[in-house]
PDB file of C-alpha atoms in Angstrom:
ATOM      1  CA  MET U   1      26.365  61.872 154.939  1.00  0.00           C
ATOM      2  CA  ARG U   2      29.555  62.797 156.830  1.00  0.00           C
ATOM      3  CA  SER U   3      31.529  59.964 155.191  1.00  0.00           C
ATOM      4  CA  ARG U   4      30.410  61.119 151.736  1.00  0.00           C
ATOM      5  CA  PHE U   5      31.487  64.662 152.615  1.00  0.00           C
ATOM      6  CA  TRP U   6      35.006  63.529 153.592  1.00  0.00           C
ATOM      7  CA  ALA U   7      35.295  61.365 150.491  1.00  0.00           C
ATOM      8  CA  PHE U   8      34.452  64.441 148.451  1.00  0.00           C
ATOM      9  CA  LEU U   9      37.148  66.423 150.281  1.00  0.00           C
ATOM     10  CA  VAL U  10      39.752  63.832 149.314  1.00  0.00           C
ATOM     11  CA  LEU U  11      38.942  64.302 145.644  1.00  0.00           C
ATOM     12  CA  VAL U  12      38.965  68.077 145.996  1.00  0.00           C
ATOM     13  CA  ALA U  13      42.317  68.050 147.800  1.00  0.00           C
ATOM     14  CA  ILE U  14      44.025  66.153 145.002  1.00  0.00           C
ATOM     15  CA  VAL U  15      43.186  68.794 142.430  1.00  0.00           C
ATOM     16  CA  SER U  16      42.546  71.806 144.666  1.00  0.00           C
ATOM     17  CA  GLY U  17      44.033  75.037 143.497  1.00  0.00           C
ATOM     18  CA  CYS U  18      43.663  74.010 139.830  1.00  0.00           C
ATOM     19  CA  THR U  19      40.660  74.630 137.617  1.00  0.00           C
ATOM     20  CA  THR U  20      39.628  72.072 134.989  1.00  0.00           C
ATOM     21  CA  SER U  21      41.233  74.170 132.288  1.00  0.00           C
ATOM     22  CA  GLU U  22      44.478  74.508 134.219  1.00  0.00           C
ATOM     23  CA  LEU U  23      44.881  70.779 134.905  1.00  0.00           C
ATOM     24  CA  SER U  24      46.462  68.741 132.109  1.00  0.00           C
ATOM     25  CA  THR U  25      47.992  65.298 132.155  1.00  0.00           C
ATOM     26  CA  GLU U  26      50.318  63.063 130.192  1.00  0.00           C
ATOM     27  CA  PRO U  27      50.678  59.284 129.944  1.00  0.00           C
ATOM     28  CA  LEU U  28      52.996  57.532 132.362  1.00  0.00           C
ATOM     29  CA  ASP U  29      56.048  55.664 131.103  1.00  0.00           C
ATOM     30  CA  VAL U  30      57.640  53.902 134.059  1.00  0.00           C
ATOM     31  CA  ALA U  31      59.289  50.538 134.575  1.00  0.00           C
ATOM     32  CA  ALA U  32      57.297  47.719 136.139  1.00  0.00           C
ATOM     33  CA  GLY U  33      57.337  47.844 139.929  1.00  0.00           C
ATOM     34  CA  GLU U  34      57.374  45.147 142.561  1.00  0.00           C
ATOM     35  CA  SER U  35      54.330  43.581 144.177  1.00  0.00           C
ATOM     36  CA  ARG U  36      55.369  44.872 147.606  1.00  0.00           C
ATOM     37  CA  LEU U  37      56.716  48.224 148.677  1.00  0.00           C
ATOM     38  CA  PRO U  38      60.531  48.129 149.089  1.00  0.00           C
ATOM     39  CA  GLY U  39      61.621  48.225 152.725  1.00  0.00           C
ATOM     40  CA  SER U  40      63.500  51.490 152.139  1.00  0.00           C
ATOM     41  CA  VAL U  41      60.215  53.214 151.242  1.00  0.00           C
ATOM     42  CA  VAL U  42      58.171  51.939 154.177  1.00  0.00           C
ATOM     43  CA  GLY U  43      57.720  54.791 156.647  1.00  0.00           C
ATOM     44  CA  VAL U  44      56.086  58.203 156.880  1.00  0.00           C
ATOM     45  CA  TRP U  45      55.904  60.531 153.875  1.00  0.00           C
ATOM     46  CA  ARG U  46      54.893  64.171 154.176  1.00  0.00           C
ATOM     47  CA  GLY U  47      54.152  67.157 152.019  1.00  0.00           C
ATOM     48  CA  VAL U  48      52.090  70.343 151.813  1.00  0.00           C
ATOM     49  CA  ILE U  49      49.678  70.058 148.884  1.00  0.00           C
ATOM     50  CA  PRO U  50      47.650  72.929 147.389  1.00  0.00           C
ATOM     51  CA  CYS U  51      44.326  73.971 148.854  1.00  0.00           C
ATOM     52  CA  ALA U  52      41.632  75.975 147.065  1.00  0.00           C
ATOM     53  CA  ASP U  53      40.580  78.052 150.089  1.00  0.00           C
ATOM     54  CA  CYS U  54      43.464  77.785 152.576  1.00  0.00           C
ATOM     55  CA  PRO U  55      47.264  78.252 152.543  1.00  0.00           C
ATOM     56  CA  GLY U  56      47.853  74.499 152.117  1.00  0.00           C
ATOM     57  CA  ILE U  57      47.079  71.002 153.344  1.00  0.00           C
ATOM     58  CA  ASN U  58      49.563  69.208 155.601  1.00  0.00           C
ATOM     59  CA  TYR U  59      49.522  65.729 154.105  1.00  0.00           C
ATOM     60  CA  SER U  60      50.968  62.739 155.977  1.00  0.00           C
ATOM     61  CA  LEU U  61      51.066  59.190 154.598  1.00  0.00           C
ATOM     62  CA  GLY U  62      52.234  56.301 156.754  1.00  0.00           C
ATOM     63  CA  LEU U  63      53.130  53.184 154.737  1.00  0.00           C
ATOM     64  CA  ASN U  64      53.410  50.004 156.786  1.00  0.00           C
ATOM     65  CA  ASP U  65      55.238  46.801 155.896  1.00  0.00           C
ATOM     66  CA  ASP U  66      52.015  44.781 156.271  1.00  0.00           C
ATOM     67  CA  ASN U  67      50.535  46.541 153.215  1.00  0.00           C
ATOM     68  CA  THR U  68      48.334  48.904 155.255  1.00  0.00           C
ATOM     69  CA  PHE U  69      48.455  52.701 155.305  1.00  0.00           C
ATOM     70  CA  GLU U  70      47.176  55.682 157.276  1.00  0.00           C
ATOM     71  CA  GLU U  71      46.597  59.034 155.613  1.00  0.00           C
ATOM     72  CA  ILE U  72      46.123  62.297 157.539  1.00  0.00           C
ATOM     73  CA  MET U  73      45.222  65.650 155.992  1.00  0.00           C
ATOM     74  CA  ILE U  74      45.280  68.841 158.075  1.00  0.00           C
ATOM     75  CA  TYR U  75      43.903  72.026 156.498  1.00  0.00           C
ATOM     76  CA  GLN U  76      46.012  75.040 157.432  1.00  0.00           C
ATOM     77  CA  GLU U  77      44.166  77.976 159.040  1.00  0.00           C
ATOM     78  CA  ARG U  78      40.820  76.151 158.808  1.00  0.00           C
ATOM     79  CA  ASP U  79      38.709  75.211 161.815  1.00  0.00           C
ATOM     80  CA  VAL U  80      37.919  71.684 160.640  1.00  0.00           C
ATOM     81  CA  ASP U  81      38.860  68.292 161.988  1.00  0.00           C
ATOM     82  CA  PRO U  82      41.804  66.518 160.329  1.00  0.00           C
ATOM     83  CA  TYR U  83      40.735  64.013 157.689  1.00  0.00           C
ATOM     84  CA  THR U  84      42.026  60.486 158.369  1.00  0.00           C
ATOM     85  CA  ARG U  85      41.817  57.519 156.029  1.00  0.00           C
ATOM     86  CA  ILE U  86      43.100  53.968 156.398  1.00  0.00           C
ATOM     87  CA  GLY U  87      43.316  51.102 153.944  1.00  0.00           C
ATOM     88  CA  THR U  88      45.715  48.933 151.996  1.00  0.00           C
ATOM     89  CA  TRP U  89      48.334  49.615 149.309  1.00  0.00           C
ATOM     90  CA  GLN U  90      49.881  47.803 146.389  1.00  0.00           C
ATOM     91  CA  ILE U  91      52.331  48.580 143.592  1.00  0.00           C
ATOM     92  CA  ALA U  92      51.606  47.972 139.907  1.00  0.00           C
ATOM     93  CA  ASN U  93      53.806  49.109 137.020  1.00  0.00           C
ATOM     94  CA  GLY U  94      55.790  51.482 139.210  1.00  0.00           C
ATOM     95  CA  ILE U  95      52.662  53.136 140.649  1.00  0.00           C
ATOM     96  CA  LEU U  96      51.827  53.112 144.357  1.00  0.00           C
ATOM     97  CA  GLN U  97      48.101  52.556 144.733  1.00  0.00           C
ATOM     98  CA  LEU U  98      46.186  53.315 147.937  1.00  0.00           C
ATOM     99  CA  HIS U  99      42.815  51.637 148.417  1.00  0.00           C
ATOM    100  CA  GLY U 100      40.882  53.248 151.268  1.00  0.00           C
ATOM    101  CA  ASN U 101      38.404  51.401 153.434  1.00  0.00           C
ATOM    102  CA  ASP U 102      35.906  54.096 152.365  1.00  0.00           C
ATOM    103  CA  SER U 103      36.180  52.897 148.718  1.00  0.00           C
ATOM    104  CA  THR U 104      38.278  55.911 147.667  1.00  0.00           C
ATOM    105  CA  SER U 105      41.649  55.484 145.961  1.00  0.00           C
ATOM    106  CA  THR U 106      44.795  57.547 145.382  1.00  0.00           C
ATOM    107  CA  GLN U 107      47.850  56.886 143.212  1.00  0.00           C
ATOM    108  CA  PHE U 108      51.473  58.061 143.316  1.00  0.00           C
ATOM    109  CA  ASP U 109      54.223  57.910 140.712  1.00  0.00           C
ATOM    110  CA  MET U 110      57.343  56.275 142.226  1.00  0.00           C
ATOM    111  CA  SER U 111      59.606  56.794 139.178  1.00  0.00           C
ATOM    112  CA  ILE U 112      61.155  60.052 140.446  1.00  0.00           C
ATOM    113  CA  GLY U 113      63.925  59.139 142.858  1.00  0.00           C
ATOM    114  CA  GLY U 114      63.323  59.908 146.510  1.00  0.00           C
ATOM    115  CA  GLU U 115      59.788  61.291 146.116  1.00  0.00           C
ATOM    116  CA  LEU U 116      56.167  60.218 145.685  1.00  0.00           C
ATOM    117  CA  HIS U 117      54.259  62.310 143.137  1.00  0.00           C
ATOM    118  CA  MET U 118      50.463  62.354 143.427  1.00  0.00           C
ATOM    119  CA  LEU U 119      48.560  61.486 140.261  1.00  0.00           C
ATOM    120  CA  ASP U 120      45.131  62.621 139.130  1.00  0.00           C
ATOM    121  CA  GLN U 121      42.026  60.410 139.323  1.00  0.00           C
ATOM    122  CA  GLU U 122      42.853  58.859 135.944  1.00  0.00           C
ATOM    123  CA  GLY U 123      46.324  57.842 137.111  1.00  0.00           C
ATOM    124  CA  LYS U 124      48.138  60.472 135.055  1.00  0.00           C
ATOM    125  CA  ARG U 125      50.707  63.071 136.053  1.00  0.00           C
ATOM    126  CA  ILE U 126      49.426  66.499 137.031  1.00  0.00           C
ATOM    127  CA  ASN U 127      50.917  69.002 134.601  1.00  0.00           C
ATOM    128  CA  SER U 128      50.257  72.560 135.767  1.00  0.00           C
ATOM    129  CA  ASN U 129      52.012  75.445 137.486  1.00  0.00           C
ATOM    130  CA  LEU U 130      51.254  73.686 140.804  1.00  0.00           C
ATOM    131  CA  ALA U 131      52.438  70.231 139.717  1.00  0.00           C
ATOM    132  CA  ASP U 132      55.587  70.407 141.824  1.00  0.00           C
ATOM    133  CA  LYS U 133      53.477  70.881 144.967  1.00  0.00           C
ATOM    134  CA  TYR U 134      51.813  67.463 144.705  1.00  0.00           C
ATOM    135  CA  LYS U 135      54.759  65.505 146.039  1.00  0.00           C
ATOM    136  CA  LEU U 136      55.727  63.786 149.259  1.00  0.00           C
ATOM    137  CA  ARG U 137      59.141  63.214 150.802  1.00  0.00           C
ATOM    138  CA  LYS U 138      60.013  60.558 153.302  1.00  0.00           C
ATOM    139  CA  ASP U 139      60.799  61.589 156.871  1.00  0.00           C
ATOM    140  CA  THR U 140      64.497  61.448 157.644  1.00  0.00           C
ATOM    141  CA  ASP U 141      65.744  60.197 160.995  1.00  0.00           C
ATOM    142  CA  LEU U 142      66.349  63.792 162.022  1.00  0.00           C
ATOM    143  CA  THR U 143      62.658  64.643 161.858  1.00  0.00           C
ATOM    144  CA  GLU U 144      61.436  61.558 163.707  1.00  0.00           C
ATOM    145  CA  ASP U 145      60.742  61.330 167.430  1.00  0.00           C
ATOM    146  CA  ASN U 146      63.581  58.881 167.983  1.00  0.00           C
ATOM    147  CA  PRO U 147      64.971  58.807 171.563  1.00  0.00           C
ATOM    148  CA  GLU U 148      67.768  56.433 170.564  1.00  0.00           C
ATOM    149  CA  LEU U 149      68.888  58.820 167.847  1.00  0.00           C
ATOM    150  CA  TRP U 150      68.826  61.791 170.217  1.00  0.00           C
ATOM    151  CA  ASN U 151      70.895  59.866 172.796  1.00  0.00           C
ATOM    152  CA  GLU U 152      73.416  58.933 170.117  1.00  0.00           C
ATOM    153  CA  LYS U 153      73.659  62.556 168.986  1.00  0.00           C
ATOM    154  CA  ARG U 154      74.242  63.629 172.593  1.00  0.00           C
ATOM    155  CA  ARG U 155      77.034  61.077 172.918  1.00  0.00           C
ATOM    156  CA  GLN U 156      78.562  62.515 169.759  1.00  0.00           C
ATOM    157  CA  GLY U 157      78.512  65.971 171.350  1.00  0.00           C
ATOM    158  CA  VAL U 158      75.711  67.515 169.289  1.00  0.00           C
ATOM    159  CA  ASP U 159      74.064  70.336 171.254  1.00  0.00           C
ATOM    160  CA  PHE U 160      71.346  71.542 168.871  1.00  0.00           C
ATOM    161  CA  ILE U 161      69.472  70.119 165.896  1.00  0.00           C
ATOM    162  CA  ALA U 162      67.106  71.770 163.417  1.00  0.00           C
ATOM    163  CA  THR U 163      65.252  70.970 160.213  1.00  0.00           C
ATOM    164  CA  GLY U 164      63.206  72.853 157.634  1.00  0.00           C
ATOM    165  CA  ASN U 165      61.076  72.279 154.538  1.00  0.00           C
ATOM    166  CA  GLU U 166      60.626  73.631 151.019  1.00  0.00           C
ATOM    167  CA  PRO U 167      63.460  73.025 150.421  1.00  0.00           C
ATOM    168  CA  GLY U 168      64.334  70.410 153.020  1.00  0.00           C
ATOM    169  CA  TRP U 169      67.412  70.936 155.163  1.00  0.00           C
ATOM    170  CA  ALA U 170      69.058  69.722 158.377  1.00  0.00           C
ATOM    171  CA  LEU U 171      71.442  71.363 160.845  1.00  0.00           C
ATOM    172  CA  GLU U 172      73.580  70.115 163.732  1.00  0.00           C
ATOM    173  CA  ILE U 173      75.523  72.369 166.110  1.00  0.00           C
ATOM    174  CA  ASP U 174      78.365  71.191 168.345  1.00  0.00           C
ATOM    175  CA  GLN U 175      79.485  74.311 170.184  1.00  0.00           C
ATOM    176  CA  GLU U 176      82.900  72.783 170.890  1.00  0.00           C
ATOM    177  CA  LYS U 177      83.608  71.433 167.411  1.00  0.00           C
ATOM    178  CA  GLY U 178      81.507  73.128 164.756  1.00  0.00           C
ATOM    179  CA  MET U 179      78.361  73.137 162.664  1.00  0.00           C
ATOM    180  CA  TYR U 180      77.076  70.859 159.914  1.00  0.00           C
ATOM    181  CA  PHE U 181      74.392  72.001 157.457  1.00  0.00           C
ATOM    182  CA  LYS U 182      72.970  70.216 154.422  1.00  0.00           C
ATOM    183  CA  THR U 183      69.977  70.486 152.120  1.00  0.00           C
ATOM    184  CA  LEU U 184      67.775  67.394 151.718  1.00  0.00           C
ATOM    185  CA  PRO U 185      67.597  65.031 149.997  1.00  0.00           C
ATOM    186  CA  SER U 186      70.018  66.089 147.257  1.00  0.00           C
ATOM    187  CA  LYS U 187      72.640  67.793 149.469  1.00  0.00           C
ATOM    188  CA  THR U 188      72.896  70.647 146.953  1.00  0.00           C
ATOM    189  CA  ILE U 189      74.481  72.688 149.747  1.00  0.00           C
ATOM    190  CA  THR U 190      76.724  71.039 152.342  1.00  0.00           C
ATOM    191  CA  LEU U 191      78.714  73.084 154.855  1.00  0.00           C
ATOM    192  CA  GLN U 192      80.879  71.796 157.694  1.00  0.00           C
ATOM    193  CA  THR U 193      82.530  74.468 159.803  1.00  0.00           C
ATOM    194  CA  ALA U 194      84.907  74.757 162.727  1.00  0.00           C
ATOM    195  CA  MET U 195      83.789  75.991 166.169  1.00  0.00           C
ATOM    196  CA  PRO U 196      81.418  78.929 165.595  1.00  0.00           C
ATOM    197  CA  GLU U 197      81.511  82.414 167.037  1.00  0.00           C
ATOM    198  CA  VAL U 198      78.537  82.724 169.410  1.00  0.00           C
ATOM    199  CA  THR U 199      76.575  85.872 170.264  1.00  0.00           C
ATOM    200  CA  ASN U 200      73.863  85.613 172.918  1.00  0.00           C
ATOM    201  CA  ASN U 201      71.377  88.484 172.856  1.00  0.00           C
ATOM    202  CA  GLY U 202      68.940  87.156 175.416  1.00  0.00           C
ATOM    203  CA  LYS U 203      66.147  85.648 173.377  1.00  0.00           C
ATOM    204  CA  ILE U 204      68.264  85.276 170.227  1.00  0.00           C
ATOM    205  CA  ILE U 205      71.492  83.281 169.879  1.00  0.00           C
ATOM    206  CA  THR U 206      73.579  83.738 166.731  1.00  0.00           C
ATOM    207  CA  TYR U 207      76.273  81.352 165.476  1.00  0.00           C
ATOM    208  CA  LYS U 208      78.726  82.408 162.778  1.00  0.00           C
ATOM    209  CA  ALA U 209      81.419  80.351 161.097  1.00  0.00           C
ATOM    210  CA  THR U 210      83.274  80.099 157.804  1.00  0.00           C
ATOM    211  CA  SER U 211      84.202  76.956 155.912  1.00  0.00           C
ATOM    212  CA  GLU U 212      86.214  76.369 152.754  1.00  0.00           C
ATOM    213  CA  THR U 213      82.993  76.273 150.751  1.00  0.00           C
ATOM    214  CA  GLY U 214      81.172  79.266 152.249  1.00  0.00           C
ATOM    215  CA  ASP U 215      79.813  81.152 155.261  1.00  0.00           C
ATOM    216  CA  LEU U 216      77.210  79.776 157.656  1.00  0.00           C
ATOM    217  CA  ILE U 217      75.126  81.996 159.941  1.00  0.00           C
ATOM    218  CA  VAL U 218      72.505  80.485 162.240  1.00  0.00           C
ATOM    219  CA  GLU U 219      70.004  82.488 164.317  1.00  0.00           C
ATOM    220  CA  LEU U 220      68.043  80.727 167.067  1.00  0.00           C
ATOM    221  CA  THR U 221      65.010  82.494 168.542  1.00  0.00           C
ATOM    222  CA  ALA U 222      63.514  81.103 171.754  1.00  0.00           C
ATOM    223  CA  GLN U 223      59.896  80.890 170.626  1.00  0.00           C
ATOM    224  CA  PRO U 224      57.682  77.877 169.806  1.00  0.00           C
ATOM    225  CA  CYS U 225      57.933  76.731 166.215  1.00  0.00           C
ATOM    226  CA  GLU U 226      55.595  74.378 164.325  1.00  0.00           C
ATOM    227  CA  ASP U 227      56.933  72.233 161.509  1.00  0.00           C
ATOM    228  CA  THR U 228      55.076  73.158 158.307  1.00  0.00           C
ATOM    229  CA  MET U 229      54.683  69.529 157.246  1.00  0.00           C
ATOM    230  CA  SER U 230      54.444  67.359 160.351  1.00  0.00           C
ATOM    231  CA  GLY U 231      52.909  69.913 162.728  1.00  0.00           C
ATOM    232  CA  LYS U 232      55.498  68.912 165.351  1.00  0.00           C
ATOM    233  CA  MET U 233      56.317  71.656 167.853  1.00  0.00           C
ATOM    234  CA  SER U 234      59.891  72.639 168.721  1.00  0.00           C
ATOM    235  CA  THR U 235      61.302  75.108 171.228  1.00  0.00           C
ATOM    236  CA  HIS U 236      63.141  77.382 168.793  1.00  0.00           C
ATOM    237  CA  THR U 237      62.539  79.150 165.510  1.00  0.00           C
ATOM    238  CA  VAL U 238      65.631  78.824 163.334  1.00  0.00           C
ATOM    239  CA  ARG U 239      66.921  80.992 160.512  1.00  0.00           C
ATOM    240  CA  VAL U 240      69.940  79.836 158.528  1.00  0.00           C
ATOM    241  CA  LYS U 241      71.983  81.712 155.953  1.00  0.00           C
ATOM    242  CA  ALA U 242      74.169  79.319 153.971  1.00  0.00           C
ATOM    243  CA  LYS U 243      76.209  80.584 151.027  1.00  0.00           C
ATOM    244  CA  GLY U 244      74.005  83.673 150.990  1.00  0.00           C
ATOM    245  CA  ILE U 245      70.734  81.693 150.782  1.00  0.00           C
ATOM    246  CA  GLU U 246      68.212  81.910 153.645  1.00  0.00           C
ATOM    247  CA  PHE U 247      66.405  78.899 155.115  1.00  0.00           C
ATOM    248  CA  ASN U 248      63.740  78.801 157.834  1.00  0.00           C
ATOM    249  CA  GLY U 249      62.729  75.995 160.163  1.00  0.00           C
ATOM    250  CA  CYS U 250      62.488  74.678 163.717  1.00  0.00           C
ATOM    251  CA  GLY U 251      64.924  73.160 166.200  1.00  0.00           C
ATOM    252  CA  MET U 252      65.702  72.210 169.768  1.00  0.00           C
ATOM    253  CA  PHE U 253      68.590  71.820 172.193  1.00  0.00           C
ATOM    254  CA  LEU U 254      69.657  68.301 173.066  1.00  0.00           C
ATOM    255  CA  ASN U 255      71.896  69.561 175.846  1.00  0.00           C
ATOM    256  CA  THR U 256      69.998  71.744 178.330  1.00  0.00           C
ATOM    257  CA  LYS U 257      73.228  73.052 179.866  1.00  0.00           C
ATOM    258  CA  MET U 258      74.196  74.548 176.513  1.00  0.00           C
ATOM    259  CA  GLU U 259      70.736  76.125 176.231  1.00  0.00           C
ATOM    260  CA  GLU U 260      71.213  77.850 179.569  1.00  0.00           C
ATOM    261  CA  LYS U 261      74.463  79.395 178.346  1.00  0.00           C
TER     262      LYS U 261
END
């Protein structure tokens, strides 16, 4: 009975937030894909998909190079266990197909560069006011727990890193050289500044700098912050204002001596 209940939840999650009348589809027209997932796409993909009775569902999909996958769904602000599904994947006609060990299946359109777009149960695109929410983006190196990366960043002099979602962005602060901010994955906004002006107000540290392409203001608040997609906890809540646009996310110091300052 419990397995049937979770299988039902999977189906609900794919179309949650949309009524039957609101959900429309259109035929797919994509080039033929390969029989195996390209190496550049193997990894962890994340997104927050709509939920009928909660703020959203943190959706994580791990695609392995041995044609297996693990899917995790965490319902925000709901006291229920995370749903986990494992199985195998394949690609046919540009569509990523997941075949769960519980006999359920899910499909994603791979034709839109850099993203996986969830399809309905008939393998057609979701076409509604929530269609843009049914997509996954691949984790970048900045959002992974990667000790080698952190050590390399420390050697480069980076003191603080931060990331955010919806839209995705990444930030690096070198208090002796400058700041680097970019939106992901398109890099619609990219700012690289000289050494910032720093104001330390106890619990809040503010960095301000100006580049040739615009102003960058970063506010770090020393309070735990949970990533809205991965659920990973960081030490600081981060607010960024780049070219007059505000972004919110989480970050941490790589250099504890700089944190103490």
